[in-house]
Amino acid sequence: MAIELQQVSYTYAERSLWKQTALHGIDLSIKQGSIVGIAGATGSGKSTLLQLFNGILKPTQGTVRVLDVTIKAGEKSPKLFPLRRRVGLVFQFPEQQMFEETVEKDLCFGPLNFGMSLDEAKERARKAMNDMGLDLKLLDRNPFRLSGGQMRKAAIASVLAMEPDVVVLDEPTATLDPISRAELIALLVRLCREQGRTIIIVTHRMDELLPYADSWIVLNEGSTAFQGSVKELAADPAILERCGLTVPQSLRYWRAVADRFGLDGENPRLTAESLAELIASLPAGKRDAHE
Amino acid sequence: MNETSKDQDKEAGENQTVISLEGVSFGYSPEHPILQNITLTIPQGQWVCLVGPNGCGKSTLVKLLNALLPKSAGEIVVCGQKLEEETIGYIRQSIGMVFQNPDNQFIGATVEEDILFGLEGLCLSHAEMESRLHSYTQRLGIDHLLAKHPGELSGGQKQRVAIASILAMEPGIVIFDEASSMLDEGSRDELMGILHDMRAEGKYTILMITHDADEILATDRVLALQGGGLVADVTPAELFLNAELLERCHLQEPYAWGLAHELQKRGIQIDVPASEKELIDTLWP
């Protein structure tokens, strides 16, 4: 397992009047080398959960195990430096993690900080820029003069430049245009399938991740409401509505066709192309009789 | 029905122009122009969306309208006032902006203070401030959060506070710069509901930057930017029927449109279904 949580709770400002519990008794496990989607309504605890994955937040109750590091509530935590190199976190708002004068310096900061030579760091920076489809000309730019979408790509590149084993992304595709979104998802899928990295993505655009995710975690008011494969989720998408989410279109159309023909045992067809292919192979009903 | 709505649009077309740009350009330096020679007009009451690939200048364009960024060339007229040093104050009062990241617009220590801050600047009476505070926070479903510090809120809640604080000032023009990008689908549907209501009220001219196909479909008009220039001024339906334009703008068609196209490719001729039920009823009556 890449990540395992046992009975984890997290309370903000625990010793004050304003204490607020964001997560309650979470049990979950994430397999190494898998792609996991995390969904949940606004305020369900998704961002809090992610910050437990590399020790930015420590559990107020329970045990968090990430790779070979164990963080237990109430105990002095081990050195987190090596863990932070291996678990890369891309925040919801990219401008909060950019700080250097140029994009290049920003991208080199992580690799340099973790002991790489300047040449090596620059090489990593270039590779990450290419992976994110960013023009190398932007390396000399001030990161705060990039557009919102470019800044987000640069922030993701700065995390990829460290080549972490686990990549955790909080709404990585918000503000990206749809082509860039599809490219980013494709890149993350490649990192997982070809290099065995673990990819964890918080998203409210479930549609774009549904065809690729190995499993899903759905949060509701700080607890896990669902944990399982895409197939299990596709069998009962109503769980999403109970958690205050909308059932994604691809899942709704798949359900409609699956219900009509009793296809529950099959792998769900969650792209327009694969569903159209399936429909074309099904009996045409009265449709052809009219033609 | 369509005819009458077209007639109404014609009337709307005769409405006063509230935004007009003539040969507007912008660049941080002359060698790197970001926007070049943009000319367009928007009539009062229209709901317009601005689309285009990341980095094409969408956010820059809306920031020029109220001089958050200074234009390098051209003329901008907002609500009958030419944008100049002396008119910036007036123009900024007529335009409300909701940004991508709500953290960038919070100043108050609580949600209530944050919303009241904008209203104080408008010299309203206490009673009017209270009434707007409550009506807009209720409309956005955040009236239970008034005493919270903005830092305690989730991303989506923050975005709703940001929207409420702008709407409470009742500006004639409201600009949404990917304001829904951080919202979950339920909150986004709510936001779209608010925008529909605003459109129906007729008081607001709405300019919305988005990449989302369903959001684009809801609007009256699409302005497409690419490489710093205006490349198309079309209706949403025209946009989604134009594969070449979609690709240039880095957009994707809505799921149901994509499904209909994929079916047509396989010899199953159907119209874009309005829902999954309609698809089933059409295919297997």
XYZ file of C-alpha atoms in Angstrom:
576
model
C 0.000 0.000 0.000
C 1.210 3.500 -0.810
C -1.067 5.115 1.758
C -3.071 3.690 4.612
C -5.242 5.548 7.106
C -6.624 3.882 10.222
C -9.368 5.565 12.219
C -8.010 8.981 11.323
C -9.675 12.146 12.547
C -8.513 15.686 12.093
C -9.687 18.656 14.112
C -8.656 22.214 13.317
C -7.695 24.450 16.267
C -8.293 21.578 18.656
C -7.349 23.463 21.806
C -9.423 26.536 21.123
C -13.034 27.595 21.230
C -13.136 27.490 17.448
C -12.272 23.841 17.119
C -13.800 22.191 14.124
C -13.516 18.565 13.123
C -12.883 18.201 9.395
C -12.404 14.416 9.234
C -13.992 11.687 11.363
C -12.625 8.134 11.770
C -11.357 7.653 8.222
C -10.183 4.194 7.168
C -8.722 3.974 3.709
C -5.987 2.386 1.678
C -4.471 3.405 -1.631
C -2.546 0.843 -3.657
C 0.892 1.659 -4.972
C 0.881 2.392 -8.684
C -2.841 3.105 -8.925
C -4.892 6.117 -9.947
C -7.351 7.190 -7.294
C -10.040 9.819 -7.628
C -11.362 11.639 -4.568
C -14.740 13.325 -4.809
C -16.934 15.107 -2.315
C -19.075 18.222 -2.031
C -17.655 21.585 -1.078
C -16.488 21.431 2.542
C -16.487 17.621 2.784
C -12.836 17.469 3.913
C -11.023 16.666 0.655
C -8.275 19.258 0.967
C -7.723 18.357 4.641
C -7.360 14.695 3.697
C -4.700 15.472 1.070
C -2.612 17.405 3.538
C -2.359 14.301 5.720
C -0.698 12.449 2.845
C 2.700 14.138 3.207
C 2.597 15.209 6.804
C 1.617 18.864 6.356
C -1.168 18.034 8.785
C -0.776 15.353 11.429
C -3.780 13.314 12.506
C -5.402 14.364 15.793
C -6.541 10.734 16.121
C -5.512 7.504 14.428
C -2.571 6.445 12.272
C -1.428 7.599 8.841
C 1.006 5.362 6.957
C 2.577 6.818 3.806
C 5.134 4.632 1.979
C 7.445 3.541 4.826
C 6.631 6.375 7.224
C 4.108 6.076 10.044
C 2.578 9.141 11.661
C 0.552 8.414 14.789
C -1.645 10.890 16.603
C -0.076 12.100 19.832
C 3.362 10.675 19.063
C 6.411 12.566 17.940
C 6.474 12.134 14.194
C 9.551 10.811 12.386
C 11.629 12.997 10.072
C 9.335 14.047 7.245
C 11.972 15.468 4.897
C 12.476 12.245 2.857
C 8.723 11.705 2.715
C 8.105 15.167 1.291
C 10.493 14.459 -1.544
C 8.620 11.271 -2.368
C 5.102 12.665 -2.038
C 4.480 15.694 -4.252
C 1.477 17.869 -3.484
C -0.094 20.268 -5.982
C -2.380 22.702 -4.201
C -5.768 23.975 -5.234
C -4.480 27.485 -5.933
C -1.170 27.300 -7.808
C -0.173 30.890 -7.089
C 0.134 29.906 -3.441
C 3.070 27.678 -4.213
C 4.968 29.841 -6.693
C 7.356 32.364 -5.150
C 10.529 32.773 -7.190
C 11.424 35.563 -9.629
C 11.386 33.319 -12.659
C 9.582 30.148 -13.603
C 12.939 28.378 -13.989
C 14.065 29.254 -10.441
C 10.712 28.115 -9.123
C 10.977 24.776 -10.893
C 14.591 24.261 -9.759
C 13.874 25.091 -6.117
C 12.532 21.671 -5.188
C 15.215 19.555 -6.896
C 18.003 21.825 -5.527
C 16.497 21.677 -2.054
C 16.598 17.906 -2.194
C 20.298 17.884 -3.083
C 20.467 17.863 -6.875
C 23.120 19.762 -8.844
C 22.071 22.963 -10.641
C 22.544 21.370 -14.070
C 20.476 18.390 -13.068
C 17.778 20.641 -11.615
C 17.630 22.712 -14.807
C 17.357 19.564 -16.865
C 14.471 18.370 -14.683
C 12.811 21.781 -15.036
C 12.988 21.616 -18.841
C 11.634 18.094 -18.912
C 8.732 18.999 -16.627
C 7.913 22.061 -18.774
C 7.827 19.865 -21.875
C 5.676 17.282 -20.121
C 3.187 20.005 -19.203
C 3.177 21.374 -22.744
C 4.628 24.727 -21.643
C 6.794 26.750 -24.008
C 10.414 26.814 -22.755
C 10.398 30.562 -23.455
C 8.282 30.940 -20.327
C 11.207 29.775 -18.137
C 12.540 33.343 -17.937
C 9.148 34.840 -17.112
C 8.019 36.032 -13.735
C 5.562 33.315 -12.621
C 3.052 35.961 -11.559
C 2.867 37.279 -15.109
C 1.644 33.959 -16.449
C -2.033 33.406 -17.134
C -4.057 31.456 -14.563
C -3.847 28.268 -16.629
C -0.144 28.628 -17.400
C 0.567 29.261 -13.722
C -1.280 26.102 -12.781
C 0.696 24.086 -15.325
C 3.945 25.600 -14.004
C 2.962 24.707 -10.435
C 2.284 21.125 -11.486
C 5.594 21.084 -13.405
C 7.450 22.227 -10.265
C 6.106 19.205 -8.406
C 6.746 16.770 -11.277
C 10.337 18.070 -11.498
C 10.997 16.328 -8.180
C 9.815 13.030 -9.686
C 7.832 12.021 -6.602
C 6.613 8.436 -6.126
C 3.191 9.666 -5.084
C 1.653 12.663 -6.837
C -1.278 14.264 -5.040
C -3.242 16.906 -6.918
C -6.031 19.100 -5.538
C -8.364 20.066 -8.395
C -5.483 20.140 -10.886
C -7.641 20.801 -13.922
C -9.708 23.712 -12.617
C -8.934 26.750 -14.841
C -7.223 24.629 -17.497
C -8.793 24.628 -20.936
C -10.322 21.269 -21.921
C -7.487 20.294 -24.266
C -4.875 21.028 -21.595
C -7.044 19.113 -19.116
C -7.143 16.020 -21.302
C -3.383 16.302 -21.866
C -2.704 16.565 -18.133
C -4.848 13.540 -17.352
C -3.077 11.600 -20.129
C 0.313 12.556 -18.687
C -0.702 11.450 -15.185
C -2.030 8.169 -16.564
C 1.333 7.597 -18.300
C 3.272 8.382 -15.098
C 1.184 5.743 -13.374
C 1.069 3.007 -16.022
C 4.628 3.344 -17.343
C 6.545 4.375 -14.230
C 4.416 2.867 -11.501
C 3.747 6.125 -9.695
C 0.728 6.512 -7.471
C -1.583 9.297 -8.626
C -4.221 10.782 -6.326
C -6.550 13.401 -7.768
C -9.222 15.417 -6.005
C -11.712 16.508 -8.601
C -15.245 17.719 -9.011
C -15.049 17.002 -12.726
C -15.468 13.278 -12.277
C -16.267 12.839 -15.975
C -12.718 13.437 -17.138
C -11.167 11.012 -14.644
C -13.814 8.265 -14.688
C -12.397 6.378 -17.693
C -8.941 6.150 -16.050
C -9.292 5.942 -12.272
C -8.719 2.508 -10.708
C -10.703 3.425 -7.656
C -12.674 6.228 -6.057
C -13.047 7.634 -2.582
C -16.149 9.723 -1.943
C -16.197 11.936 1.135
C -19.301 13.213 2.856
C -19.124 15.595 5.799
C -15.670 14.390 6.807
C -16.320 10.635 6.513
C -15.793 8.158 3.702
C -19.161 7.453 2.098
C -17.750 5.242 -0.654
C -14.504 3.463 -1.357
C -14.157 1.073 -4.248
C -13.662 0.435 -7.941
C -15.204 2.375 -10.806
C -17.335 -0.686 -11.540
C -18.801 -0.608 -8.038
C -19.417 3.126 -8.292
C -21.066 2.703 -11.694
C -23.360 0.057 -10.206
C -24.813 2.527 -7.712
C -24.104 6.125 -8.699
C -26.952 7.299 -6.440
C -24.416 7.313 -3.602
C -23.008 10.488 -5.185
C -26.344 12.249 -4.879
C -26.612 11.235 -1.236
C -23.264 12.978 -0.764
C -24.499 16.195 -2.330
C -22.823 15.572 -5.692
C -24.306 15.416 -9.156
C -24.007 12.130 -11.019
C -21.625 12.825 -13.940
C -23.168 12.689 -17.415
C -20.998 9.820 -18.615
C -22.181 7.733 -15.672
C -25.840 8.715 -16.175
C -25.806 7.747 -19.860
C -23.969 4.496 -19.097
C -26.541 3.613 -16.376
C -29.429 4.304 -18.725
C -28.051 1.950 -21.377
C -26.945 -0.652 -18.800
C -30.391 -0.631 -17.158
C -32.154 -1.021 -20.501
C -30.069 -4.088 -21.431
C -29.106 -5.510 -18.019
C -25.368 -4.963 -18.497
C -24.433 -4.688 -14.832
C -21.645 -7.279 -14.898
C -19.777 -5.479 -17.681
C -17.066 -2.868 -17.433
C -18.758 0.518 -17.638
C -18.314 2.476 -20.881
C -17.531 5.957 -19.668
C -16.421 7.816 -22.772
C -18.763 9.006 -25.540
C -16.752 6.936 -28.017
C -16.873 3.638 -26.090
C -20.555 4.045 -25.253
C -21.431 4.815 -28.890
C -19.531 1.689 -29.923
C -21.532 -0.380 -27.468
C -24.850 1.139 -28.602
C -23.988 0.389 -32.224
C -23.491 -3.277 -31.277
C -26.827 -3.565 -29.426
C -30.089 -4.630 -31.077
C -31.533 -1.658 -32.908
C -35.123 -2.140 -31.718
C -37.677 -0.294 -33.812
C -35.117 2.276 -34.869
C -34.102 0.440 -38.072
C -37.640 -0.663 -38.881
C -38.501 2.981 -39.603
C -35.673 3.392 -42.083
C -41.588 31.080 -29.794
C -38.137 31.319 -31.324
C -39.322 34.135 -33.532
C -40.553 36.196 -30.622
C -37.386 35.616 -28.650
C -35.430 36.754 -31.691
C -37.547 39.886 -31.848
C -36.797 40.488 -28.214
C -33.134 40.047 -28.952
C -33.449 42.653 -31.655
C -34.937 45.009 -29.132
C -32.111 44.113 -26.783
C -29.752 44.887 -29.646
C -31.167 48.404 -29.740
C -30.478 48.627 -26.036
C -27.773 50.910 -25.019
C -24.252 49.629 -25.542
C -22.647 49.239 -22.131
C -19.205 48.060 -23.151
C -17.360 49.102 -26.255
C -13.758 48.523 -27.254
C -12.120 50.108 -30.270
C -8.677 48.925 -31.389
C -7.622 47.970 -27.856
C -4.157 46.483 -27.318
C -2.117 45.499 -24.296
C 1.352 44.136 -23.559
C 3.731 44.131 -20.597
C 6.395 45.166 -23.112
C 6.097 46.209 -26.793
C 7.902 43.034 -27.948
C 5.386 40.754 -26.235
C 1.870 41.920 -27.085
C -0.805 40.020 -25.148
C -3.883 41.550 -26.800
C -3.901 43.159 -30.196
C -6.439 45.454 -31.793
C -9.631 44.225 -30.089
C -12.860 45.840 -31.255
C -16.262 44.801 -29.895
C -19.499 46.094 -28.382
C -21.795 44.518 -25.809
C -25.393 45.729 -25.340
C -27.033 46.108 -21.937
C -28.509 42.898 -20.546
C -26.565 40.452 -22.677
C -24.922 37.347 -21.189
C -21.611 36.934 -22.973
C -18.930 34.330 -22.515
C -15.290 34.760 -23.344
C -13.474 31.590 -24.394
C -10.025 30.576 -25.639
C -6.921 28.537 -24.762
C -4.945 29.142 -21.551
C -2.800 32.227 -21.932
C -4.757 33.759 -24.841
C -5.545 36.966 -22.943
C -9.075 36.435 -21.557
C -8.349 37.600 -18.021
C -6.189 40.423 -19.351
C -9.067 41.669 -21.498
C -11.532 41.896 -18.610
C -8.938 43.587 -16.411
C -8.523 46.305 -19.040
C -12.226 47.162 -18.769
C -11.874 48.662 -15.309
C -8.228 49.615 -15.616
C -6.856 46.969 -13.280
C -4.374 46.818 -16.129
C -3.665 49.917 -18.280
C -4.419 49.502 -21.995
C -1.485 50.229 -24.301
C -3.654 51.516 -27.147
C -7.256 51.991 -28.248
C -10.441 53.285 -26.657
C -12.677 51.706 -24.024
C -16.163 53.026 -23.199
C -18.101 51.584 -20.249
C -21.671 52.719 -19.458
C -21.287 55.752 -21.673
C -18.060 56.897 -20.061
C -14.768 56.845 -21.901
C -12.156 55.120 -19.714
C -9.774 57.841 -18.564
C -7.981 58.809 -15.373
C -11.023 60.815 -14.140
C -13.643 58.173 -14.958
C -11.924 55.128 -13.429
C -13.801 55.579 -10.147
C -17.197 55.673 -11.842
C -16.378 52.741 -14.121
C -15.118 50.587 -11.247
C -18.434 51.142 -9.467
C -20.338 49.891 -12.506
C -18.297 46.698 -12.887
C -18.236 43.924 -10.313
C -15.545 41.283 -10.701
C -15.446 37.769 -9.314
C -12.005 36.228 -9.712
C -10.631 32.699 -10.126
C -9.233 32.636 -6.615
C -11.587 34.087 -3.985
C -8.702 34.480 -1.509
C -7.463 37.338 -3.657
C -10.508 39.425 -2.885
C -11.100 38.875 0.840
C -10.341 41.696 3.236
C -12.782 41.339 6.124
C -12.137 39.367 9.308
C -15.539 37.715 8.952
C -17.806 36.933 6.041
C -20.209 39.645 7.226
C -17.471 42.303 7.410
C -16.194 41.269 4.027
C -19.546 41.798 2.377
C -20.240 45.026 4.291
C -16.858 46.461 3.298
C -17.901 46.876 -0.314
C -21.271 48.350 0.702
C -19.664 50.905 3.033
C -17.752 52.239 0.055
C -21.075 52.945 -1.659
C -22.312 55.211 1.198
C -25.523 53.237 1.736
C -27.776 53.583 4.785
C -27.424 51.010 7.554
C -30.856 49.604 6.852
C -30.043 49.172 3.163
C -26.709 47.520 3.964
C -28.366 45.067 6.356
C -31.084 44.246 3.876
C -28.655 43.612 1.008
C -26.347 41.593 3.277
C -29.166 39.269 4.213
C -30.838 38.984 0.861
C -27.647 38.166 -1.087
C -26.146 35.802 1.507
C -29.469 33.973 1.620
C -29.590 33.754 -2.162
C -26.133 32.182 -2.208
C -26.832 29.873 0.720
C -24.146 31.337 2.971
C -26.285 33.157 5.553
C -25.170 30.651 8.204
C -21.518 31.550 7.625
C -21.701 35.285 8.407
C -19.640 35.074 11.611
C -16.921 32.847 10.129
C -13.437 33.939 9.171
C -12.972 33.503 5.396
C -9.951 31.291 6.159
C -12.211 28.712 7.804
C -14.293 28.190 4.673
C -13.840 25.570 1.979
C -12.912 26.608 -1.562
C -16.496 26.514 -2.807
C -17.876 28.388 0.190
C -15.235 31.076 -0.297
C -16.262 31.473 -3.910
C -19.880 31.971 -2.907
C -18.893 34.630 -0.376
C -16.896 36.409 -3.086
C -19.900 36.338 -5.428
C -22.303 37.565 -2.737
C -20.019 40.475 -1.870
C -19.945 41.570 -5.509
C -23.668 41.108 -6.202
C -24.561 43.002 -3.000
C -23.007 46.111 -4.554
C -25.510 45.694 -7.419
C -23.193 46.643 -10.260
C -24.655 46.924 -13.777
C -21.914 44.744 -15.258
C -20.708 41.588 -13.548
C -17.600 39.789 -14.722
C -16.977 36.185 -13.694
C -13.399 35.124 -14.331
C -13.741 31.325 -14.147
C -15.607 31.840 -10.918
C -17.091 28.346 -11.017
C -13.810 26.517 -11.568
C -13.436 25.704 -7.862
C -17.064 24.725 -7.265
C -18.424 21.209 -7.147
C -21.159 20.426 -9.651
C -24.001 21.102 -7.237
C -22.626 24.521 -6.288
C -21.920 25.208 -9.936
C -25.501 24.439 -10.893
C -26.585 26.828 -8.154
C -24.285 29.511 -9.534
C -25.679 28.949 -13.020
C -29.167 29.300 -11.518
C -28.156 32.639 -10.041
C -26.775 33.742 -13.409
C -30.006 32.693 -15.160
C -31.983 34.761 -12.654
C -29.667 37.716 -13.164
C -30.099 37.422 -16.929
C -33.895 37.260 -16.555
C -33.957 40.323 -14.322
C -32.429 42.253 -17.203
C -30.531 44.596 -14.896
C -27.162 42.987 -15.409
C -24.803 42.637 -18.311
C -22.797 39.489 -17.650
C -19.365 38.725 -18.984
C -18.126 35.262 -18.083
C -14.778 33.615 -18.766
C -15.171 29.859 -18.912
C -13.945 26.651 -20.523
C -17.025 24.698 -19.566
C -19.246 23.489 -22.405
C -22.465 23.473 -20.363
C -21.827 26.982 -19.099
C -21.117 28.227 -22.615
C -24.410 26.694 -23.823
C -26.337 28.764 -21.289
C -25.111 32.119 -22.620
C -26.365 34.411 -25.421
C -23.100 34.962 -27.213
C -19.566 33.600 -27.440
C -16.502 35.757 -27.993
C -13.472 33.618 -28.825
C -9.934 34.846 -28.263
C -6.831 33.209 -29.636
C -3.248 34.426 -29.713
C -4.303 37.840 -28.437
C -6.936 38.493 -31.104
C -10.709 38.112 -31.360
C -11.254 35.161 -33.736
C -15.006 34.551 -33.482
C -18.226 36.230 -32.347
C -20.919 33.501 -32.547
C -23.821 31.873 -30.717
C -23.055 28.859 -28.501
C -24.773 26.500 -30.988
C -22.658 27.868 -33.852
C -19.549 27.297 -31.750
C -20.354 23.662 -30.973
C -21.173 22.907 -34.602
C -17.817 24.268 -35.729
C -15.209 21.570 -35.034
C -12.378 23.674 -36.354
C -13.242 26.628 -34.110
C -13.659 24.327 -31.103
C -10.179 23.003 -31.636
C -8.676 26.451 -32.076
C -10.280 27.555 -28.822
C -9.175 24.385 -27.012
C -12.791 23.561 -26.179
C -14.714 20.327 -26.059
C -18.349 19.789 -26.887
C -20.791 18.844 -24.098
C -20.985 15.087 -23.384
C -24.395 14.607 -25.060
C -23.183 16.397 -28.216
C -20.081 14.196 -28.308
C -22.202 11.071 -27.883
C -24.556 12.129 -30.697
C -21.562 12.761 -32.987
C -19.986 9.395 -32.124
C -23.320 7.668 -32.872
C -23.679 9.544 -36.171
C -20.173 8.353 -37.133
C -21.472 4.796 -36.634
C -24.495 5.383 -38.860
C -27.010 6.060 -36.081
C -28.567 9.401 -36.991
C -29.948 11.094 -33.879
C -30.288 14.649 -32.608
C -28.407 15.709 -29.506
C -30.413 14.152 -26.656
C -31.555 16.461 -23.857
C -31.192 13.694 -21.282
C -30.237 10.019 -20.989
C -33.928 9.134 -20.901
C -34.518 10.877 -24.207
C -31.594 8.934 -25.713
C -33.085 5.596 -24.649
C -36.578 6.597 -25.826
C -35.211 7.679 -29.209
C -33.025 4.624 -29.788
C -35.366 1.975 -28.441
C -38.921 3.333 -28.568
